[in-house]
């Protein structure tokens, strides 16, 4: 019998990649989305819904009993937004609703909650699944509080729940407000002011190709493991300046910028050893491949 798989927030970067990765699997795939209706793809059921409306979710799950639910949907606000605190209530309520509805419909379902590297107390150094967390913002408070709530229920009811902690990951589907699409656009437009600011900032982070992260999510979705937490990351620090240098060199671009003054600095890195060993997950690409794909995609639009 085909499994009923639901993905919330399925029209974002990760959802679009997962649709591609899952197309060969014999499943009934439903994408729960909010906002503008996406273009229908063969074999996929799209349902527009508001996760703040639990009755609506219950009706959906009554019609199609969930076997696997991947919860990607969340508002990720910037610090300049005036209603930043509203996001905690909205995100937490939506997550609780989809979680509760899943197990009310099917106690044997598998639920995967996607969290963020922003939850960790440390800002520099290596973290693992047991590292301490800290709610610095209402957004990270939502992530941490949601996970604690679901872990408490997991312990009590013995359900199948995993918190997938995702580090930075990019692809051609990445929202253009994020750093890699923005720097690619700046390179193409020769926006020297922006590029000089980025180079001066000397940014380092744990960057991955989004397809690698999504392959890891597939392993969690369809595997037999029931870990409380799993980190999906590159496991190493990468310089944004080196990414810029890679794009310029790869495409033989003539840009009047100085990239030779970058100084190595420490950042937060995710230890992905458990995911590698227990899921047999091995990243096949890297952020440099993602950056080149974004560059080619952008110039050919």
PDB file of C-alpha atoms in Angstrom:
ATOM      1  CA  UNK A   1       0.000   0.000   0.000  1.00  0.00           C
ATOM      2  CA  UNK A   2       1.281   3.466  -0.890  1.00  0.00           C
ATOM      3  CA  UNK A   3       2.223   5.710   2.019  1.00  0.00           C
ATOM      4  CA  UNK A   4       0.458   9.041   2.370  1.00  0.00           C
ATOM      5  CA  UNK A   5       3.165  11.698   2.609  1.00  0.00           C
ATOM      6  CA  UNK A   6       2.457  15.312   3.514  1.00  0.00           C
ATOM      7  CA  UNK A   7       4.872  18.238   3.256  1.00  0.00           C
ATOM      8  CA  UNK A   8       3.975  21.613   4.751  1.00  0.00           C
ATOM      9  CA  UNK A   9       5.584  24.652   3.189  1.00  0.00           C
ATOM     10  CA  UNK A  10       6.184  22.514   0.132  1.00  0.00           C
ATOM     11  CA  UNK A  11       6.510  25.373  -2.355  1.00  0.00           C
ATOM     12  CA  UNK A  12       9.704  26.735  -0.777  1.00  0.00           C
ATOM     13  CA  UNK A  13      13.262  25.737  -1.678  1.00  0.00           C
ATOM     14  CA  UNK A  14      13.345  22.416   0.175  1.00  0.00           C
ATOM     15  CA  UNK A  15       9.819  21.477  -0.842  1.00  0.00           C
ATOM     16  CA  UNK A  16      10.612  21.992  -4.523  1.00  0.00           C
ATOM     17  CA  UNK A  17      13.733  19.834  -4.286  1.00  0.00           C
ATOM     18  CA  UNK A  18      11.933  17.122  -2.329  1.00  0.00           C
ATOM     19  CA  UNK A  19       9.217  16.943  -4.991  1.00  0.00           C
ATOM     20  CA  UNK A  20      11.956  16.138  -7.525  1.00  0.00           C
ATOM     21  CA  UNK A  21      13.637  13.591  -5.246  1.00  0.00           C
ATOM     22  CA  UNK A  22      10.372  11.860  -4.345  1.00  0.00           C
ATOM     23  CA  UNK A  23       8.878  11.612  -7.849  1.00  0.00           C
ATOM     24  CA  UNK A  24      10.116   8.035  -8.339  1.00  0.00           C
ATOM     25  CA  UNK A  25       8.833   6.792  -4.995  1.00  0.00           C
ATOM     26  CA  UNK A  26       5.528   4.967  -4.900  1.00  0.00           C
ATOM     27  CA  UNK A  27       3.760   7.319  -2.524  1.00  0.00           C
ATOM     28  CA  UNK A  28       0.729   9.579  -2.387  1.00  0.00           C
ATOM     29  CA  UNK A  29       2.332  13.021  -2.030  1.00  0.00           C
ATOM     30  CA  UNK A  30       0.328  15.980  -0.752  1.00  0.00           C
ATOM     31  CA  UNK A  31       1.745  19.494  -0.542  1.00  0.00           C
ATOM     32  CA  UNK A  32       0.093  21.767   2.021  1.00  0.00           C
ATOM     33  CA  UNK A  33       0.687  25.364   1.017  1.00  0.00           C
ATOM     34  CA  UNK A  34      -0.322  28.886   1.949  1.00  0.00           C
ATOM     35  CA  UNK A  35      -0.553  31.786  -0.475  1.00  0.00           C
ATOM     36  CA  UNK A  36      -0.416  31.674  -4.250  1.00  0.00           C
ATOM     37  CA  UNK A  37      -1.282  28.340  -5.823  1.00  0.00           C
ATOM     38  CA  UNK A  38       1.770  26.638  -7.398  1.00  0.00           C
ATOM     39  CA  UNK A  39       1.756  25.093 -10.844  1.00  0.00           C
ATOM     40  CA  UNK A  40       0.282  21.615 -10.631  1.00  0.00           C
ATOM     41  CA  UNK A  41       2.735  18.781 -11.132  1.00  0.00           C
ATOM     42  CA  UNK A  42       1.696  15.323 -12.226  1.00  0.00           C
ATOM     43  CA  UNK A  43       1.048  12.903  -9.394  1.00  0.00           C
ATOM     44  CA  UNK A  44       1.029  15.556  -6.633  1.00  0.00           C
ATOM     45  CA  UNK A  45      -1.979  16.678  -4.627  1.00  0.00           C
ATOM     46  CA  UNK A  46      -1.866  20.386  -3.694  1.00  0.00           C
ATOM     47  CA  UNK A  47      -4.083  21.595  -0.857  1.00  0.00           C
ATOM     48  CA  UNK A  48      -4.228  25.224   0.177  1.00  0.00           C
ATOM     49  CA  UNK A  49      -4.730  25.512   3.900  1.00  0.00           C
ATOM     50  CA  UNK A  50      -4.011  27.597   6.969  1.00  0.00           C
ATOM     51  CA  UNK A  51      -2.110  25.645   9.624  1.00  0.00           C
ATOM     52  CA  UNK A  52      -3.556  27.993  12.234  1.00  0.00           C
ATOM     53  CA  UNK A  53      -6.936  26.359  11.547  1.00  0.00           C
ATOM     54  CA  UNK A  54      -6.759  22.951  13.227  1.00  0.00           C
ATOM     55  CA  UNK A  55     -10.267  21.932  12.148  1.00  0.00           C
ATOM     56  CA  UNK A  56      -9.190  22.370   8.549  1.00  0.00           C
ATOM     57  CA  UNK A  57      -6.144  20.101   9.068  1.00  0.00           C
ATOM     58  CA  UNK A  58      -8.306  17.501  10.832  1.00  0.00           C
ATOM     59  CA  UNK A  59     -10.652  17.398   7.847  1.00  0.00           C
ATOM     60  CA  UNK A  60      -7.725  16.882   5.463  1.00  0.00           C
ATOM     61  CA  UNK A  61      -6.280  14.059   7.583  1.00  0.00           C
ATOM     62  CA  UNK A  62      -9.709  12.481   8.002  1.00  0.00           C
ATOM     63  CA  UNK A  63      -9.914  12.191   4.231  1.00  0.00           C
ATOM     64  CA  UNK A  64      -6.281  11.128   3.737  1.00  0.00           C
ATOM     65  CA  UNK A  65      -4.699   9.475   6.790  1.00  0.00           C
ATOM     66  CA  UNK A  66      -1.060  10.626   7.102  1.00  0.00           C
ATOM     67  CA  UNK A  67       1.806   8.117   7.272  1.00  0.00           C
ATOM     68  CA  UNK A  68       4.633  10.675   7.028  1.00  0.00           C
ATOM     69  CA  UNK A  69       4.462  14.413   7.725  1.00  0.00           C
ATOM     70  CA  UNK A  70       7.431  16.681   7.022  1.00  0.00           C
ATOM     71  CA  UNK A  71       6.862  20.085   8.587  1.00  0.00           C
ATOM     72  CA  UNK A  72       8.864  22.725   6.694  1.00  0.00           C
ATOM     73  CA  UNK A  73       6.417  25.608   6.956  1.00  0.00           C
ATOM     74  CA  UNK A  74       7.479  28.555   9.114  1.00  0.00           C
ATOM     75  CA  UNK A  75       7.785  32.289   8.808  1.00  0.00           C
ATOM     76  CA  UNK A  76      11.424  33.321   9.148  1.00  0.00           C
ATOM     77  CA  UNK A  77      11.342  37.080   9.769  1.00  0.00           C
ATOM     78  CA  UNK A  78      14.196  39.521   9.645  1.00  0.00           C
ATOM     79  CA  UNK A  79      15.063  41.656  12.633  1.00  0.00           C
ATOM     80  CA  UNK A  80      13.872  44.808  10.869  1.00  0.00           C
ATOM     81  CA  UNK A  81      10.257  43.624  10.762  1.00  0.00           C
ATOM     82  CA  UNK A  82       8.051  45.551  13.187  1.00  0.00           C
ATOM     83  CA  UNK A  83       5.815  42.604  14.082  1.00  0.00           C
ATOM     84  CA  UNK A  84       8.669  40.215  14.863  1.00  0.00           C
ATOM     85  CA  UNK A  85       7.088  38.945  18.103  1.00  0.00           C
ATOM     86  CA  UNK A  86       3.917  37.912  16.273  1.00  0.00           C
ATOM     87  CA  UNK A  87       5.874  35.202  14.502  1.00  0.00           C
ATOM     88  CA  UNK A  88       6.372  33.161  17.690  1.00  0.00           C
ATOM     89  CA  UNK A  89       2.648  32.791  18.282  1.00  0.00           C
ATOM     90  CA  UNK A  90       1.864  32.044  14.634  1.00  0.00           C
ATOM     91  CA  UNK A  91       4.663  29.511  14.139  1.00  0.00           C
ATOM     92  CA  UNK A  92       4.167  27.746  17.466  1.00  0.00           C
ATOM     93  CA  UNK A  93       0.401  27.481  17.020  1.00  0.00           C
ATOM     94  CA  UNK A  94       0.735  26.146  13.453  1.00  0.00           C
ATOM     95  CA  UNK A  95       3.343  23.569  14.482  1.00  0.00           C
ATOM     96  CA  UNK A  96       1.269  22.349  17.445  1.00  0.00           C
ATOM     97  CA  UNK A  97      -1.798  22.033  15.225  1.00  0.00           C
ATOM     98  CA  UNK A  98      -0.149  19.961  12.496  1.00  0.00           C
ATOM     99  CA  UNK A  99       1.631  17.807  15.083  1.00  0.00           C
ATOM    100  CA  UNK A 100      -1.510  17.114  17.132  1.00  0.00           C
ATOM    101  CA  UNK A 101      -3.630  16.451  14.047  1.00  0.00           C
ATOM    102  CA  UNK A 102      -1.061  14.003  12.663  1.00  0.00           C
ATOM    103  CA  UNK A 103      -1.126  11.689  15.675  1.00  0.00           C
ATOM    104  CA  UNK A 104      -4.843  12.058  16.288  1.00  0.00           C
ATOM    105  CA  UNK A 105      -5.311  10.733  12.761  1.00  0.00           C
ATOM    106  CA  UNK A 106      -2.601   8.030  12.951  1.00  0.00           C
ATOM    107  CA  UNK A 107      -0.655   7.056  16.082  1.00  0.00           C
ATOM    108  CA  UNK A 108       1.831   5.175  13.878  1.00  0.00           C
ATOM    109  CA  UNK A 109       2.664   8.156  11.701  1.00  0.00           C
ATOM    110  CA  UNK A 110       6.171   9.607  11.372  1.00  0.00           C
ATOM    111  CA  UNK A 111       6.566  13.347  12.025  1.00  0.00           C
ATOM    112  CA  UNK A 112       9.691  15.334  11.090  1.00  0.00           C
ATOM    113  CA  UNK A 113      10.093  18.890  12.352  1.00  0.00           C
ATOM    114  CA  UNK A 114      12.718  21.005  10.596  1.00  0.00           C
ATOM    115  CA  UNK A 115      14.626  23.296  12.927  1.00  0.00           C
ATOM    116  CA  UNK A 116      17.528  25.713  12.474  1.00  0.00           C
ATOM    117  CA  UNK A 117      21.165  26.035  13.505  1.00  0.00           C
ATOM    118  CA  UNK A 118      20.153  29.370  15.067  1.00  0.00           C
ATOM    119  CA  UNK A 119      18.848  27.493  18.133  1.00  0.00           C
ATOM    120  CA  UNK A 120      22.308  26.730  19.544  1.00  0.00           C
ATOM    121  CA  UNK A 121      23.772  28.630  22.480  1.00  0.00           C
ATOM    122  CA  UNK A 122      27.239  28.523  20.936  1.00  0.00           C
ATOM    123  CA  UNK A 123      27.886  30.841  18.032  1.00  0.00           C
ATOM    124  CA  UNK A 124      31.422  29.619  17.394  1.00  0.00           C
ATOM    125  CA  UNK A 125      32.732  26.057  17.412  1.00  0.00           C
ATOM    126  CA  UNK A 126      31.308  22.616  16.726  1.00  0.00           C
ATOM    127  CA  UNK A 127      27.863  21.576  17.941  1.00  0.00           C
ATOM    128  CA  UNK A 128      26.106  18.217  17.993  1.00  0.00           C
ATOM    129  CA  UNK A 129      22.626  16.943  18.813  1.00  0.00           C
ATOM    130  CA  UNK A 130      23.275  17.270  22.561  1.00  0.00           C
ATOM    131  CA  UNK A 131      24.648  20.830  22.498  1.00  0.00           C
ATOM    132  CA  UNK A 132      22.871  23.451  24.584  1.00  0.00           C
ATOM    133  CA  UNK A 133      20.256  25.670  22.961  1.00  0.00           C
ATOM    134  CA  UNK A 134      19.293  29.265  23.690  1.00  0.00           C
ATOM    135  CA  UNK A 135      16.241  31.279  22.651  1.00  0.00           C
ATOM    136  CA  UNK A 136      17.810  34.554  21.562  1.00  0.00           C
ATOM    137  CA  UNK A 137      14.831  35.625  19.470  1.00  0.00           C
ATOM    138  CA  UNK A 138      11.114  34.855  19.268  1.00  0.00           C
ATOM    139  CA  UNK A 139      11.895  32.799  16.179  1.00  0.00           C
ATOM    140  CA  UNK A 140      14.393  30.535  17.971  1.00  0.00           C
ATOM    141  CA  UNK A 141      12.079  30.399  20.992  1.00  0.00           C
ATOM    142  CA  UNK A 142       9.415  28.951  18.701  1.00  0.00           C
ATOM    143  CA  UNK A 143      11.857  26.329  17.406  1.00  0.00           C
ATOM    144  CA  UNK A 144      13.035  25.297  20.870  1.00  0.00           C
ATOM    145  CA  UNK A 145       9.639  25.337  22.575  1.00  0.00           C
ATOM    146  CA  UNK A 146       8.029  23.349  19.736  1.00  0.00           C
ATOM    147  CA  UNK A 147      10.692  20.661  19.956  1.00  0.00           C
ATOM    148  CA  UNK A 148      10.386  20.380  23.756  1.00  0.00           C
ATOM    149  CA  UNK A 149       6.624  19.996  23.449  1.00  0.00           C
ATOM    150  CA  UNK A 150       6.921  17.262  20.831  1.00  0.00           C
ATOM    151  CA  UNK A 151       9.678  15.408  22.684  1.00  0.00           C
ATOM    152  CA  UNK A 152       7.520  15.361  25.816  1.00  0.00           C
ATOM    153  CA  UNK A 153       4.675  13.818  23.829  1.00  0.00           C
ATOM    154  CA  UNK A 154       7.078  11.359  22.190  1.00  0.00           C
ATOM    155  CA  UNK A 155       8.315  10.115  25.563  1.00  0.00           C
ATOM    156  CA  UNK A 156       4.773   9.700  26.846  1.00  0.00           C
ATOM    157  CA  UNK A 157       3.118   8.179  23.775  1.00  0.00           C
ATOM    158  CA  UNK A 158       6.112   6.450  22.097  1.00  0.00           C
ATOM    159  CA  UNK A 159       5.466   8.103  18.764  1.00  0.00           C
ATOM    160  CA  UNK A 160       7.862   8.462  15.810  1.00  0.00           C
ATOM    161  CA  UNK A 161       9.236  12.014  15.890  1.00  0.00           C
ATOM    162  CA  UNK A 162      12.541  13.556  14.808  1.00  0.00           C
ATOM    163  CA  UNK A 163      13.796  17.136  14.932  1.00  0.00           C
ATOM    164  CA  UNK A 164      15.989  17.660  11.849  1.00  0.00           C
ATOM    165  CA  UNK A 165      18.348  20.553  12.626  1.00  0.00           C
ATOM    166  CA  UNK A 166      19.319  22.138   9.314  1.00  0.00           C
ATOM    167  CA  UNK A 167      22.353  24.326   8.720  1.00  0.00           C
ATOM    168  CA  UNK A 168      22.699  26.820   5.834  1.00  0.00           C
ATOM    169  CA  UNK A 169      21.840  25.287   2.462  1.00  0.00           C
ATOM    170  CA  UNK A 170      21.344  26.811  -0.978  1.00  0.00           C
ATOM    171  CA  UNK A 171      20.209  25.985  -4.497  1.00  0.00           C
ATOM    172  CA  UNK A 172      18.600  27.613  -7.540  1.00  0.00           C
ATOM    173  CA  UNK A 173      15.327  27.520  -5.591  1.00  0.00           C
ATOM    174  CA  UNK A 174      16.698  29.674  -2.763  1.00  0.00           C
ATOM    175  CA  UNK A 175      14.734  32.815  -1.961  1.00  0.00           C
ATOM    176  CA  UNK A 176      16.521  35.803  -3.472  1.00  0.00           C
ATOM    177  CA  UNK A 177      16.639  37.636  -0.120  1.00  0.00           C
ATOM    178  CA  UNK A 178      19.364  35.241   1.121  1.00  0.00           C
ATOM    179  CA  UNK A 179      23.104  35.763   0.848  1.00  0.00           C
ATOM    180  CA  UNK A 180      24.124  33.466  -2.043  1.00  0.00           C
ATOM    181  CA  UNK A 181      21.484  34.627  -4.564  1.00  0.00           C
ATOM    182  CA  UNK A 182      22.209  38.224  -3.560  1.00  0.00           C
ATOM    183  CA  UNK A 183      25.957  37.949  -4.058  1.00  0.00           C
ATOM    184  CA  UNK A 184      25.469  36.133  -7.385  1.00  0.00           C
ATOM    185  CA  UNK A 185      23.198  38.960  -8.513  1.00  0.00           C
ATOM    186  CA  UNK A 186      25.808  41.503  -7.348  1.00  0.00           C
ATOM    187  CA  UNK A 187      28.540  39.721  -9.326  1.00  0.00           C
ATOM    188  CA  UNK A 188      26.417  39.728 -12.489  1.00  0.00           C
ATOM    189  CA  UNK A 189      25.443  43.389 -12.079  1.00  0.00           C
ATOM    190  CA  UNK A 190      28.953  44.351 -10.956  1.00  0.00           C
ATOM    191  CA  UNK A 191      27.519  45.883  -7.812  1.00  0.00           C
ATOM    192  CA  UNK A 192      30.902  46.740  -6.277  1.00  0.00           C
ATOM    193  CA  UNK A 193      29.452  48.514  -3.245  1.00  0.00           C
ATOM    194  CA  UNK A 194      27.554  45.387  -2.137  1.00  0.00           C
ATOM    195  CA  UNK A 195      30.435  43.037  -2.948  1.00  0.00           C
ATOM    196  CA  UNK A 196      32.949  45.170  -1.035  1.00  0.00           C
ATOM    197  CA  UNK A 197      30.657  45.178   2.003  1.00  0.00           C
ATOM    198  CA  UNK A 198      30.313  41.392   1.855  1.00  0.00           C
ATOM    199  CA  UNK A 199      34.059  40.881   1.408  1.00  0.00           C
ATOM    200  CA  UNK A 200      34.781  43.236   4.301  1.00  0.00           C
ATOM    201  CA  UNK A 201      32.314  41.327   6.516  1.00  0.00           C
ATOM    202  CA  UNK A 202      34.446  38.205   5.912  1.00  0.00           C
ATOM    203  CA  UNK A 203      31.527  35.804   6.490  1.00  0.00           C
ATOM    204  CA  UNK A 204      32.136  32.158   7.348  1.00  0.00           C
ATOM    205  CA  UNK A 205      29.386  29.586   7.860  1.00  0.00           C
ATOM    206  CA  UNK A 206      28.495  25.902   7.573  1.00  0.00           C
ATOM    207  CA  UNK A 207      27.083  25.926   4.025  1.00  0.00           C
ATOM    208  CA  UNK A 208      25.677  22.949   2.085  1.00  0.00           C
ATOM    209  CA  UNK A 209      24.027  22.258  -1.237  1.00  0.00           C
ATOM    210  CA  UNK A 210      20.269  22.121  -0.526  1.00  0.00           C
ATOM    211  CA  UNK A 211      19.926  18.880  -2.479  1.00  0.00           C
ATOM    212  CA  UNK A 212      22.254  17.153  -0.014  1.00  0.00           C
ATOM    213  CA  UNK A 213      20.182  18.375   2.930  1.00  0.00           C
ATOM    214  CA  UNK A 214      16.981  17.221   1.239  1.00  0.00           C
ATOM    215  CA  UNK A 215      18.463  13.777   0.571  1.00  0.00           C
ATOM    216  CA  UNK A 216      19.093  13.592   4.302  1.00  0.00           C
ATOM    217  CA  UNK A 217      15.484  14.525   4.994  1.00  0.00           C
ATOM    218  CA  UNK A 218      14.370  11.711   2.662  1.00  0.00           C
ATOM    219  CA  UNK A 219      16.493   9.278   4.672  1.00  0.00           C
ATOM    220  CA  UNK A 220      14.732  10.376   7.862  1.00  0.00           C
ATOM    221  CA  UNK A 221      11.292  10.253   6.251  1.00  0.00           C
ATOM    222  CA  UNK A 222      11.590   6.723   4.870  1.00  0.00           C
ATOM    223  CA  UNK A 223      14.158   5.167   7.188  1.00  0.00           C
ATOM    224  CA  UNK A 224      13.604   3.117  10.323  1.00  0.00           C
ATOM    225  CA  UNK A 225      15.438   5.415  12.737  1.00  0.00           C
ATOM    226  CA  UNK A 226      13.555   7.322  15.422  1.00  0.00           C
ATOM    227  CA  UNK A 227      16.218   9.694  16.740  1.00  0.00           C
ATOM    228  CA  UNK A 228      15.078  12.687  18.793  1.00  0.00           C
ATOM    229  CA  UNK A 229      17.415  15.015  16.909  1.00  0.00           C
ATOM    230  CA  UNK A 230      19.609  14.764  13.821  1.00  0.00           C
ATOM    231  CA  UNK A 231      21.933  17.429  12.431  1.00  0.00           C
ATOM    232  CA  UNK A 232      22.129  17.823   8.658  1.00  0.00           C
ATOM    233  CA  UNK A 233      25.087  20.002   7.721  1.00  0.00           C
ATOM    234  CA  UNK A 234      28.283  20.099   5.688  1.00  0.00           C
ATOM    235  CA  UNK A 235      30.329  19.640   8.853  1.00  0.00           C
ATOM    236  CA  UNK A 236      32.819  22.313   7.854  1.00  0.00           C
ATOM    237  CA  UNK A 237      33.303  26.074   7.683  1.00  0.00           C
ATOM    238  CA  UNK A 238      33.249  27.830   4.303  1.00  0.00           C
ATOM    239  CA  UNK A 239      34.162  31.418   3.475  1.00  0.00           C
ATOM    240  CA  UNK A 240      31.686  33.482   1.456  1.00  0.00           C
ATOM    241  CA  UNK A 241      34.692  35.296  -0.002  1.00  0.00           C
ATOM    242  CA  UNK A 242      35.977  31.969  -1.315  1.00  0.00           C
ATOM    243  CA  UNK A 243      32.577  31.341  -2.890  1.00  0.00           C
ATOM    244  CA  UNK A 244      32.823  34.707  -4.662  1.00  0.00           C
ATOM    245  CA  UNK A 245      36.359  33.845  -5.772  1.00  0.00           C
ATOM    246  CA  UNK A 246      35.145  30.465  -7.080  1.00  0.00           C
ATOM    247  CA  UNK A 247      32.373  32.019  -9.211  1.00  0.00           C
ATOM    248  CA  UNK A 248      34.750  34.608 -10.671  1.00  0.00           C
ATOM    249  CA  UNK A 249      37.435  32.046 -11.497  1.00  0.00           C
ATOM    250  CA  UNK A 250      35.035  29.387 -12.794  1.00  0.00           C
ATOM    251  CA  UNK A 251      33.398  31.817 -15.193  1.00  0.00           C
ATOM    252  CA  UNK A 252      36.558  33.824 -16.026  1.00  0.00           C
ATOM    253  CA  UNK A 253      34.944  37.087 -14.961  1.00  0.00           C
ATOM    254  CA  UNK A 254      36.682  40.437 -14.937  1.00  0.00           C
ATOM    255  CA  UNK A 255      35.754  42.140 -11.673  1.00  0.00           C
ATOM    256  CA  UNK A 256      37.715  44.915 -10.019  1.00  0.00           C
ATOM    257  CA  UNK A 257      37.628  43.583  -6.454  1.00  0.00           C
ATOM    258  CA  UNK A 258      40.348  42.520  -4.017  1.00  0.00           C
ATOM    259  CA  UNK A 259      39.796  39.102  -2.434  1.00  0.00           C
ATOM    260  CA  UNK A 260      43.316  38.537  -1.151  1.00  0.00           C
ATOM    261  CA  UNK A 261      42.912  40.197   2.236  1.00  0.00           C
ATOM    262  CA  UNK A 262      40.478  37.663   3.727  1.00  0.00           C
ATOM    263  CA  UNK A 263      41.486  36.312   7.119  1.00  0.00           C
ATOM    264  CA  UNK A 264      40.279  32.919   8.336  1.00  0.00           C
ATOM    265  CA  UNK A 265      37.800  33.120  11.197  1.00  0.00           C
ATOM    266  CA  UNK A 266      35.864  30.633  13.313  1.00  0.00           C
ATOM    267  CA  UNK A 267      32.116  30.056  12.976  1.00  0.00           C
ATOM    268  CA  UNK A 268      29.442  27.580  14.057  1.00  0.00           C
ATOM    269  CA  UNK A 269      29.774  24.136  12.474  1.00  0.00           C
ATOM    270  CA  UNK A 270      27.367  21.215  12.763  1.00  0.00           C
ATOM    271  CA  UNK A 271      28.729  17.753  13.564  1.00  0.00           C
ATOM    272  CA  UNK A 272      26.824  15.503  11.133  1.00  0.00           C
ATOM    273  CA  UNK A 273      28.468  12.239  12.231  1.00  0.00           C
ATOM    274  CA  UNK A 274      25.260  10.572  13.482  1.00  0.00           C
ATOM    275  CA  UNK A 275      23.372  11.305  10.267  1.00  0.00           C
ATOM    276  CA  UNK A 276      26.295  10.009   8.207  1.00  0.00           C
ATOM    277  CA  UNK A 277      26.653   6.774  10.169  1.00  0.00           C
ATOM    278  CA  UNK A 278      23.100   5.909  11.155  1.00  0.00           C
ATOM    279  CA  UNK A 279      21.307   7.102   8.031  1.00  0.00           C
ATOM    280  CA  UNK A 280      24.138   6.172   5.678  1.00  0.00           C
ATOM    281  CA  UNK A 281      23.826   9.706   4.374  1.00  0.00           C
ATOM    282  CA  UNK A 282      26.726  11.091   2.384  1.00  0.00           C
ATOM    283  CA  UNK A 283      26.596  14.607   0.875  1.00  0.00           C
ATOM    284  CA  UNK A 284      27.276  14.384  -2.865  1.00  0.00           C
ATOM    285  CA  UNK A 285      27.579  18.084  -3.670  1.00  0.00           C
ATOM    286  CA  UNK A 286      28.725  21.236  -1.864  1.00  0.00           C
ATOM    287  CA  UNK A 287      28.010  24.949  -1.651  1.00  0.00           C
ATOM    288  CA  UNK A 288      30.458  25.764  -4.475  1.00  0.00           C
ATOM    289  CA  UNK A 289      28.370  23.588  -6.814  1.00  0.00           C
ATOM    290  CA  UNK A 290      25.244  25.357  -5.540  1.00  0.00           C
ATOM    291  CA  UNK A 291      26.794  28.788  -6.132  1.00  0.00           C
ATOM    292  CA  UNK A 292      27.767  27.901  -9.706  1.00  0.00           C
ATOM    293  CA  UNK A 293      24.283  26.506 -10.398  1.00  0.00           C
ATOM    294  CA  UNK A 294      22.705  29.701  -9.018  1.00  0.00           C
ATOM    295  CA  UNK A 295      25.031  31.785 -11.214  1.00  0.00           C
ATOM    296  CA  UNK A 296      24.174  29.838 -14.380  1.00  0.00           C
ATOM    297  CA  UNK A 297      20.475  29.827 -13.557  1.00  0.00           C
ATOM    298  CA  UNK A 298      20.478  33.603 -12.956  1.00  0.00           C
ATOM    299  CA  UNK A 299      22.308  34.599 -16.147  1.00  0.00           C
ATOM    300  CA  UNK A 300      20.119  32.303 -18.241  1.00  0.00           C
ATOM    301  CA  UNK A 301      16.781  33.517 -16.893  1.00  0.00           C
TER     302      UNK A 301
END
